[in-house]
Short mmCIF file of C-alpha atoms and ligand atoms in Angstrom, two decimals:
data_model
loop_
_atom_site.label_atom_id
_atom_site.label_comp_id
_atom_site.label_asym_id
_atom_site.label_seq_id
_atom_site.Cartn_x
_atom_site.Cartn_y
_atom_site.Cartn_z
CA MET R 1 36.96 -0.16 -6.48
CA GLU R 2 35.45 3.00 -7.77
CA LYS R 3 32.00 3.96 -6.73
CA ALA R 4 29.20 3.60 -9.26
CA LYS R 5 27.79 6.96 -9.93
CA ILE R 6 24.27 7.23 -10.44
CA LEU R 7 22.44 10.46 -11.50
CA ILE R 8 19.33 10.79 -9.24
CA ILE R 9 16.72 13.00 -11.04
CA ALA R 10 14.34 15.01 -9.21
CA GLY R 11 11.78 17.69 -10.97
CA ALA R 12 8.65 18.07 -9.47
CA ARG R 13 7.07 18.15 -5.93
CA PRO R 14 5.99 14.76 -5.62
CA ASN R 15 9.52 13.87 -6.48
CA PHE R 16 11.22 15.51 -3.63
CA MET R 17 9.88 13.18 -0.71
CA LYS R 18 10.52 10.01 -2.93
CA ILE R 19 14.35 11.13 -3.57
CA ALA R 20 15.05 12.15 -0.04
CA PRO R 21 15.45 8.79 1.69
CA ILE R 22 17.15 7.46 -1.71
CA MET R 23 19.93 10.28 -1.36
CA HIS R 24 20.20 9.88 2.35
CA ALA R 25 20.81 5.75 2.29
CA MET R 26 23.03 6.19 -0.84
CA LYS R 27 25.34 8.75 0.58
CA LYS R 28 26.12 6.07 3.13
CA SER R 29 27.03 3.25 0.61
CA GLU R 30 30.46 2.37 0.05
CA LYS R 31 29.41 1.31 -3.53
CA LEU R 32 27.31 4.17 -4.90
CA GLU R 33 27.85 7.72 -5.66
CA PRO R 34 24.74 9.74 -6.06
CA VAL R 35 24.71 12.88 -8.07
CA LEU R 36 21.54 14.87 -7.79
CA VAL R 37 20.02 16.59 -10.86
CA HIS R 38 17.06 19.11 -10.61
CA THR R 39 15.25 19.71 -13.68
CA GLY R 40 13.58 22.89 -12.38
CA GLN R 41 10.12 21.52 -13.47
CA HIS R 42 8.88 23.10 -10.46
CA TYR R 43 10.79 26.03 -9.37
CA ASP R 44 8.65 27.99 -6.65
CA VAL R 45 10.05 28.41 -3.26
CA LYS R 46 6.87 26.60 -2.05
CA MET R 47 6.79 23.87 -4.48
CA SER R 48 10.41 23.06 -4.38
CA ASP R 49 13.08 24.76 -2.18
CA THR R 50 11.05 24.17 1.03
CA PHE R 51 10.93 20.48 0.55
CA PHE R 52 14.94 20.36 0.10
CA GLU R 53 15.20 22.10 3.33
CA GLU R 54 12.73 20.15 5.30
CA LEU R 55 13.72 16.79 4.15
CA ASN R 56 17.40 17.79 4.34
CA ILE R 57 18.15 16.93 0.81
CA PRO R 58 21.65 18.27 -0.25
CA ARG R 59 21.47 20.87 -2.93
CA PRO R 60 21.35 19.63 -6.40
CA ASP R 61 24.41 19.06 -8.10
CA ILE R 62 23.11 20.07 -11.46
CA SER R 63 20.25 22.31 -12.03
CA LEU R 64 18.51 22.42 -15.57
CA GLU R 65 16.28 25.20 -14.63
CA VAL R 66 13.79 24.14 -17.52
CA GLY R 67 10.57 25.90 -15.83
CA SER R 68 6.77 25.56 -17.01
CA ASP R 69 5.82 25.26 -20.79
CA THR R 70 3.53 22.98 -22.76
CA HIS R 71 4.39 19.42 -22.34
CA ALA R 72 6.33 18.93 -25.71
CA ARG R 73 8.39 21.99 -24.90
CA GLN R 74 8.98 20.99 -21.36
CA VAL R 75 9.94 17.56 -22.24
CA ALA R 76 12.04 18.53 -25.23
CA ARG R 77 13.88 21.34 -22.93
CA ILE R 78 14.59 18.73 -20.18
CA MET R 79 16.19 16.25 -22.82
CA GLU R 80 18.17 18.91 -24.57
CA ARG R 81 20.06 20.25 -21.20
CA PHE R 82 20.06 16.57 -19.68
CA GLU R 83 22.16 15.20 -22.74
CA PRO R 84 25.17 17.14 -22.10
CA VAL R 85 24.92 16.33 -18.42
CA CYS R 86 24.99 12.54 -19.34
CA ASP R 87 27.83 13.27 -21.62
CA GLU R 88 30.16 14.92 -19.14
CA GLN R 89 29.00 12.65 -15.99
CA LYS R 90 29.26 9.36 -17.62
CA PRO R 91 27.05 7.76 -14.85
CA ARG R 92 26.83 4.10 -14.44
CA ALA R 93 23.04 4.53 -14.19
CA ILE R 94 20.21 7.15 -13.92
CA LEU R 95 17.57 6.47 -11.23
CA VAL R 96 14.07 8.09 -11.77
CA VAL R 97 11.02 8.53 -9.33
CA GLY R 98 7.28 8.63 -10.00
CA ASP R 99 5.46 9.60 -13.19
CA VAL R 100 6.13 13.48 -13.99
CA ASN R 101 7.59 14.77 -17.21
CA SER R 102 11.05 14.91 -15.70
CA THR R 103 10.86 11.28 -15.15
CA MET R 104 10.12 10.25 -18.88
CA ALA R 105 12.23 12.94 -20.50
CA CYS R 106 15.57 11.83 -18.59
CA SER R 107 14.64 8.26 -19.13
CA ILE R 108 14.59 8.63 -22.90
CA VAL R 109 18.01 10.57 -22.90
CA ALA R 110 19.72 7.93 -20.82
CA ALA R 111 18.15 4.96 -22.94
CA LYS R 112 19.50 6.50 -26.05
CA LYS R 113 22.84 6.64 -24.44
CA GLU R 114 22.57 3.06 -23.20
CA ILE R 115 22.69 4.21 -19.75
CA LYS R 116 20.91 1.93 -17.28
CA ILE R 117 17.46 3.20 -15.96
CA ILE R 118 16.32 2.44 -12.55
CA HIS R 119 12.54 3.47 -12.03
CA VAL R 120 11.36 3.76 -8.54
CA GLU R 121 7.48 3.38 -8.54
CA ALA R 122 7.55 1.30 -11.72
CA GLY R 123 4.58 -0.51 -12.97
CA ILE R 124 1.42 1.44 -11.46
CA ARG R 125 -1.14 2.00 -14.15
CA SER R 126 -4.49 3.93 -14.30
CA ARG R 127 -5.14 2.51 -17.74
CA ASP R 128 -6.17 6.23 -18.59
CA ARG R 129 -4.14 7.70 -21.37
CA SER R 130 -5.78 11.02 -21.24
CA MET R 131 -3.84 11.19 -18.00
CA PRO R 132 -0.23 12.94 -18.79
CA GLU R 133 1.40 10.86 -16.01
CA GLU R 134 -0.05 7.53 -17.48
CA ILE R 135 1.94 8.14 -20.83
CA ASN R 136 5.19 9.16 -18.58
CA ARG R 137 4.76 5.75 -16.64
CA MET R 138 4.28 3.55 -19.91
CA VAL R 139 7.15 5.17 -21.74
CA THR R 140 9.61 5.24 -18.70
CA ASP R 141 8.91 1.55 -17.80
CA ALA R 142 9.11 0.32 -21.44
CA ILE R 143 12.81 1.42 -21.53
CA THR R 144 13.84 0.83 -17.77
CA ASP R 145 16.45 -1.81 -16.75
CA ILE R 146 15.84 -2.05 -13.16
CA LEU R 147 12.08 -1.80 -12.33
CA MET R 148 11.14 -1.16 -8.74
CA PRO R 149 7.47 -1.46 -8.29
CA PRO R 150 5.96 -0.28 -5.03
CA SER R 151 3.24 -2.89 -4.64
CA GLN R 152 2.08 -6.37 -5.97
CA ASP R 153 -0.59 -5.18 -8.47
CA ALA R 154 2.43 -3.09 -10.13
CA VAL R 155 4.54 -6.14 -10.19
CA GLN R 156 1.62 -8.02 -11.96
CA ASN R 157 0.99 -5.07 -14.50
CA LEU R 158 4.80 -5.09 -15.65
CA LEU R 159 4.69 -8.85 -15.86
CA SER R 160 1.67 -8.85 -18.18
CA GLU R 161 3.24 -6.24 -20.22
CA GLY R 162 6.17 -8.69 -20.83
CA HIS R 163 8.94 -7.57 -18.79
CA ALA R 164 11.29 -10.15 -17.50
CA PRO R 165 10.89 -11.08 -13.89
CA GLU R 166 14.39 -10.83 -13.23
CA LYS R 167 14.22 -7.29 -14.07
CA ILE R 168 11.54 -6.57 -11.42
CA HIS R 169 12.35 -5.97 -7.77
CA LEU R 170 9.14 -5.33 -5.48
CA VAL R 171 10.83 -2.80 -3.07
CA GLY R 172 7.48 -1.13 -1.14
CA ASN R 173 6.62 2.34 -1.25
CA ILE R 174 9.55 4.86 -1.02
CA MET R 175 7.31 7.81 0.02
CA ILE R 176 6.28 5.99 3.17
CA ASP R 177 10.04 6.01 4.20
CA THR R 178 9.82 9.94 4.28
CA LEU R 179 6.35 9.84 5.93
CA LEU R 180 7.41 7.61 8.95
CA SER R 181 10.84 9.11 9.30
CA SER R 182 9.07 12.65 9.67
CA ARG R 183 6.56 11.60 12.33
CA LYS R 184 8.02 13.67 15.06
CA LEU R 185 8.45 16.92 13.00
CA VAL R 186 4.77 16.37 11.43
CA GLU R 187 3.54 16.27 14.98
CA GLN R 188 5.40 19.38 16.12
CA SER R 189 3.85 21.28 13.35
CA LYS R 190 1.75 24.36 14.38
CA ILE R 191 -0.56 24.61 11.35
CA LEU R 192 -3.65 23.63 13.22
CA GLU R 193 -3.38 26.60 15.74
CA THR R 194 -2.11 28.66 12.83
CA LEU R 195 -5.42 28.07 10.98
CA GLY R 196 -7.42 28.16 13.93
CA LEU R 197 -8.42 24.24 13.35
CA LYS R 198 -9.37 21.67 15.82
CA GLU R 199 -7.94 18.01 15.28
CA ASN R 200 -10.41 16.00 13.49
CA GLY R 201 -12.76 19.06 13.01
CA PHE R 202 -12.24 19.80 9.29
CA VAL R 203 -11.55 18.42 5.73
CA SER R 204 -8.66 18.68 3.70
CA LEU R 205 -8.60 19.29 -0.03
CA THR R 206 -6.10 19.32 -2.90
CA LEU R 207 -6.98 19.74 -6.62
CA HIS R 208 -4.67 20.27 -9.48
CA ARG R 209 -5.22 17.51 -12.10
CA PRO R 210 -5.80 19.08 -15.53
CA SER R 211 -9.08 16.77 -16.09
CA ASN R 212 -10.62 18.52 -12.96
CA VAL R 213 -9.21 22.15 -13.08
CA ASP R 214 -8.74 22.88 -16.72
CA ASN R 215 -12.22 21.94 -17.52
CA ILE R 216 -14.85 24.19 -16.18
CA GLU R 217 -17.67 21.78 -16.22
CA ASN R 218 -15.80 19.43 -14.17
CA PHE R 219 -14.15 22.01 -12.03
CA ARG R 220 -17.84 23.36 -11.30
CA LYS R 221 -19.20 20.06 -10.50
CA ILE R 222 -16.49 19.69 -7.79
CA LEU R 223 -17.04 23.27 -6.44
CA ALA R 224 -20.75 22.40 -6.11
CA ALA R 225 -19.94 19.47 -3.84
CA LEU R 226 -17.67 21.56 -1.64
CA GLU R 227 -20.24 24.33 -1.32
CA VAL R 228 -22.31 21.65 0.40
CA ILE R 229 -19.71 19.92 2.49
CA GLN R 230 -18.21 23.43 3.67
CA LYS R 231 -21.73 23.96 5.46
CA GLU R 232 -20.89 21.10 7.75
CA LEU R 233 -17.17 21.12 8.23
CA PRO R 234 -14.41 23.91 7.30
CA ILE R 235 -12.47 22.75 4.24
CA VAL R 236 -8.94 23.53 4.22
CA PHE R 237 -7.49 24.05 0.68
CA PRO R 238 -3.70 24.67 -0.10
CA ILE R 239 -3.87 25.62 -3.53
CA HIS R 240 -1.55 24.44 -6.25
CA PRO R 241 -0.44 27.28 -8.81
CA ARG R 242 -2.19 25.55 -11.77
CA THR R 243 -5.58 25.76 -9.70
CA ARG R 244 -5.06 29.26 -8.71
CA LYS R 245 -4.56 30.26 -12.28
CA MET R 246 -7.72 28.46 -13.79
CA ILE R 247 -9.84 29.97 -10.69
CA SER R 248 -9.06 33.37 -12.25
CA GLU R 249 -9.04 32.24 -15.90
CA PHE R 250 -12.63 30.89 -15.61
CA GLY R 251 -13.69 33.85 -13.39
CA LEU R 252 -14.61 31.64 -10.53
CA GLU R 253 -12.91 33.79 -7.92
CA ASP R 254 -16.52 35.08 -6.49
CA TYR R 255 -18.10 31.78 -6.25
CA VAL R 256 -14.97 30.13 -4.43
CA ALA R 257 -15.14 33.40 -2.01
CA SER R 258 -18.82 32.91 -1.46
CA MET R 259 -17.97 29.57 0.48
CA LYS R 260 -17.12 31.20 3.98
CA ASN R 261 -15.98 27.74 5.14
CA LEU R 262 -13.43 27.01 2.46
CA ILE R 263 -10.13 28.08 3.51
CA LEU R 264 -7.63 28.91 0.85
CA THR R 265 -4.05 28.58 1.72
CA GLU R 266 -0.65 28.71 -0.27
CA PRO R 267 0.94 25.47 -0.90
CA MET R 268 2.16 24.05 2.36
CA GLY R 269 5.47 22.34 3.26
CA TYR R 270 5.84 18.78 3.94
CA PHE R 271 5.37 18.68 7.75
CA ASP R 272 2.58 21.31 7.89
CA PHE R 273 0.72 19.34 5.14
CA GLY R 274 1.36 16.14 6.83
CA LYS R 275 0.11 17.45 10.08
CA LEU R 276 -3.02 19.05 8.12
CA ILE R 277 -4.09 15.63 6.60
CA SER R 278 -3.17 13.31 9.64
CA SER R 279 -5.47 15.61 11.70
CA SER R 280 -8.27 15.88 9.02
CA TYR R 281 -11.72 14.22 9.57
CA PHE R 282 -11.44 13.29 5.92
CA VAL R 283 -9.36 14.02 2.74
CA LEU R 284 -10.70 15.20 -0.62
CA THR R 285 -7.63 14.95 -3.27
CA ASP R 286 -6.97 14.27 -6.90
CA SER R 287 -3.41 13.66 -6.01
CA GLY R 288 -1.72 10.18 -6.37
CA GLY R 289 0.49 10.42 -3.24
CA ILE R 290 -2.24 11.59 -0.98
CA GLN R 291 -4.20 8.47 -1.49
CA GLU R 292 -1.31 6.59 -0.29
CA GLU R 293 -0.33 8.73 2.84
CA THR R 294 -3.97 8.95 3.88
CA THR R 295 -4.30 5.25 3.81
CA VAL R 296 -0.91 5.02 5.99
CA TYR R 297 -2.30 7.53 8.35
CA GLY R 298 -5.79 5.62 8.44
CA ILE R 299 -7.58 8.79 7.44
CA PRO R 300 -10.80 8.36 4.95
CA CYS R 301 -9.99 9.62 1.75
CA ILE R 302 -12.36 10.41 -1.39
CA THR R 303 -10.33 10.58 -4.49
CA LEU R 304 -11.73 13.09 -7.12
CA ARG R 305 -11.04 10.93 -9.95
CA GLU R 306 -12.66 8.19 -11.91
CA ASN R 307 -9.78 5.80 -11.80
CA THR R 308 -6.44 5.28 -9.73
CA GLU R 309 -2.98 3.80 -10.52
CA ARG R 310 -3.04 3.09 -7.04
CA PRO R 311 -5.80 0.57 -6.49
CA VAL R 312 -4.21 -1.08 -3.46
CA THR R 313 -5.19 1.99 -1.43
CA VAL R 314 -8.94 1.27 -2.46
CA TRP R 315 -8.69 -2.36 -1.89
CA GLU R 316 -6.68 -2.32 1.36
CA GLY R 317 -6.77 1.37 2.46
CA THR R 318 -9.05 4.10 3.18
CA ASN R 319 -9.66 5.19 0.01
CA GLU R 320 -12.70 5.44 -2.55
CA LEU R 321 -13.01 7.13 -6.09
CA ALA R 322 -15.92 9.59 -6.76
CA GLY R 323 -14.65 11.26 -9.98
CA CYS R 324 -16.18 14.67 -10.13
CA ASP R 325 -19.58 13.63 -9.60
CA THR R 326 -21.28 16.13 -7.27
CA ALA R 327 -23.77 13.75 -5.79
CA LYS R 328 -21.42 10.80 -5.26
CA ILE R 329 -18.76 13.21 -3.73
CA ILE R 330 -21.54 14.38 -1.20
CA ALA R 331 -22.95 10.90 -0.53
CA LEU R 332 -19.46 9.66 0.42
CA ALA R 333 -18.75 12.54 2.42
CA ARG R 334 -22.16 11.88 4.31
CA GLN R 335 -20.93 8.24 4.69
CA ILE R 336 -17.68 9.17 6.58
CA MET R 337 -19.53 12.10 8.86
CA ASP R 338 -21.95 9.25 9.72
CA ASN R 339 -18.87 7.06 10.64
CA ASN R 340 -19.60 4.61 8.24
CA TRP R 341 -16.03 4.05 6.64
CA LYS R 342 -13.93 1.07 6.28
CA GLN R 343 -10.92 0.80 8.50
CA GLY R 344 -8.31 -0.19 6.05
CA ARG R 345 -5.03 -1.57 6.47
CA ILE R 346 -1.40 -0.51 5.59
CA PRO R 347 -0.10 -2.71 2.26
CA ASP R 348 2.86 -4.94 2.56
CA MET R 349 6.05 -3.16 2.39
CA TRP R 350 5.03 0.23 3.09
CA ASP R 351 7.20 0.17 5.84
CA GLY R 352 9.76 2.79 5.92
CA LYS R 353 12.46 0.33 4.81
CA THR R 354 12.18 0.73 1.19
CA ALA R 355 15.41 3.08 0.45
CA GLY R 356 17.41 0.12 2.31
CA ARG R 357 15.99 -2.50 -0.03
CA ILE R 358 16.86 -0.12 -3.13
CA ILE R 359 20.38 0.27 -2.09
CA GLU R 360 20.75 -3.37 -1.26
CA ILE R 361 19.68 -4.37 -4.99
CA LEU R 362 21.73 -1.66 -6.55
CA GLU R 363 24.96 -2.59 -4.87
CA LYS R 364 24.33 -5.99 -6.33
CA GLU R 365 23.07 -5.11 -9.65
CA LEU R 366 25.56 -2.31 -10.53
C1 UD1 K 1 3.05 18.19 -12.04
C2 UD1 K 1 2.98 16.63 -12.69
C3 UD1 K 1 2.02 15.80 -11.67
C4 UD1 K 1 2.18 16.02 -10.37
C5 UD1 K 1 2.08 17.65 -10.08
C6 UD1 K 1 2.31 18.02 -8.64
C7 UD1 K 1 3.56 16.18 -15.04
C8 UD1 K 1 2.80 15.88 -16.48
N1 UD1 K 1 2.59 16.56 -13.95
O1 UD1 K 1 1.81 18.56 -12.54
O2 UD1 K 1 2.02 14.67 -11.93
O3 UD1 K 1 1.16 15.58 -9.63
O4 UD1 K 1 3.18 18.23 -10.85
O5 UD1 K 1 2.32 19.19 -8.37
O6 UD1 K 1 4.75 16.02 -14.83
N2 UD1 K 1 3.68 26.34 -11.69
C9 UD1 K 1 4.11 27.34 -10.95
N3 UD1 K 1 5.24 27.15 -10.14
C10 UD1 K 1 5.84 26.18 -10.10
C11 UD1 K 1 5.46 25.09 -10.95
C12 UD1 K 1 4.39 25.23 -11.70
O7 UD1 K 1 3.68 28.54 -10.76
O8 UD1 K 1 7.04 25.92 -9.45
C13 UD1 K 1 2.47 26.55 -12.54
C14 UD1 K 1 2.91 27.09 -13.93
O9 UD1 K 1 1.75 27.92 -14.28
C15 UD1 K 1 2.64 25.79 -14.91
C16 UD1 K 1 1.56 25.15 -13.98
O10 UD1 K 1 1.73 25.45 -12.70
O11 UD1 K 1 2.20 25.95 -15.98
C17 UD1 K 1 1.52 23.55 -14.12
O12 UD1 K 1 2.92 22.94 -13.73
P1 UD1 K 1 3.55 21.69 -14.48
O13 UD1 K 1 4.87 21.28 -13.92
O14 UD1 K 1 3.37 21.72 -15.88
O15 UD1 K 1 2.39 20.38 -14.22
P2 UD1 K 1 1.59 20.32 -12.69
O16 UD1 K 1 0.44 20.47 -12.72
O17 UD1 K 1 2.31 21.07 -11.48
#
């Protein structure tokens, strides 16, 4: 029998560690044929190519090269360029991961062409519509045929939105497949030596959400907390291109440079970054995925957001929310430095076997 062709969509950095295990597992399937489409939402070597090389992801079969723009223009450009790909490739389904603009844009195109949509990481909700990703999640899930949530709370969200139970398949957290299979290479990273850091002797920071870095008041409130914390422990800050741009636009360079223990670096590759966070005393972040990774590594995490679409990392893991409230960030950091933090556990089905479960379901369903 002819294999079912599936277009696998990747667009931005957090997609790459999710598609890697799916691509590897699907290549081995006798029933499924993956075709990799890179939209080019992220295009810098450090935001894209590095992950393909490290995670051994085959070169994209199709590149849409859309680049950065306003949300409307970026989404429109992805849709315009993805439509003829669907016409030429005639896939049985498309598979999207996560919640970036590429996820939603390609899903809309497929839905209009009556091509089946598979969404891995379906059902997570922050209930905060000011967050672009929340819109992407809601729209994508509304038109998805095969919903693959990472955790039980996401299953409940989908059920309460009226999705039929038979469309929902709890598969676990795909990103953790990559984390667990990379442990050895992460261990071998020399990033601590390169930066002159001691295991457990520093804090890691990531910051890129528009609500934190595109708003000067919020950005300043976070920086004020960093100013205090870096006096006690060095803070390593691999800086996202959006954040770098905003520091310069807001004229914050001198303030940032005045913090002698705030170490700015370029965006890191997957192995170096894994080594960095798993060796940290604690992590400060506004990322979604890092809340999950710190829970698996058992490293305390303070999330610089008011809400999270990944509440299981707070209920079961090592995560707490601080928003951009200077006093709260400092108080939580103090609590960690006083060794007064919850232990946390790894949520069910975050076990490195998610890609296998996905393939098994798709071989039956397609
Ligand atoms: C996107 C995702 C976000 C994810 C983040 C991870 C959406 C709505 N947002 O946000 O969910 O957490 O990726 O990084 O899809 N830029 C570069 N080089 C690149 C890519 C971007 O310099 O390779 C710069 C551009 O100035 C661009 C800005 O970063 O305007 C923002 O990029 P964009 O893809 O729009 O959103 P992110 O903030 O990266």
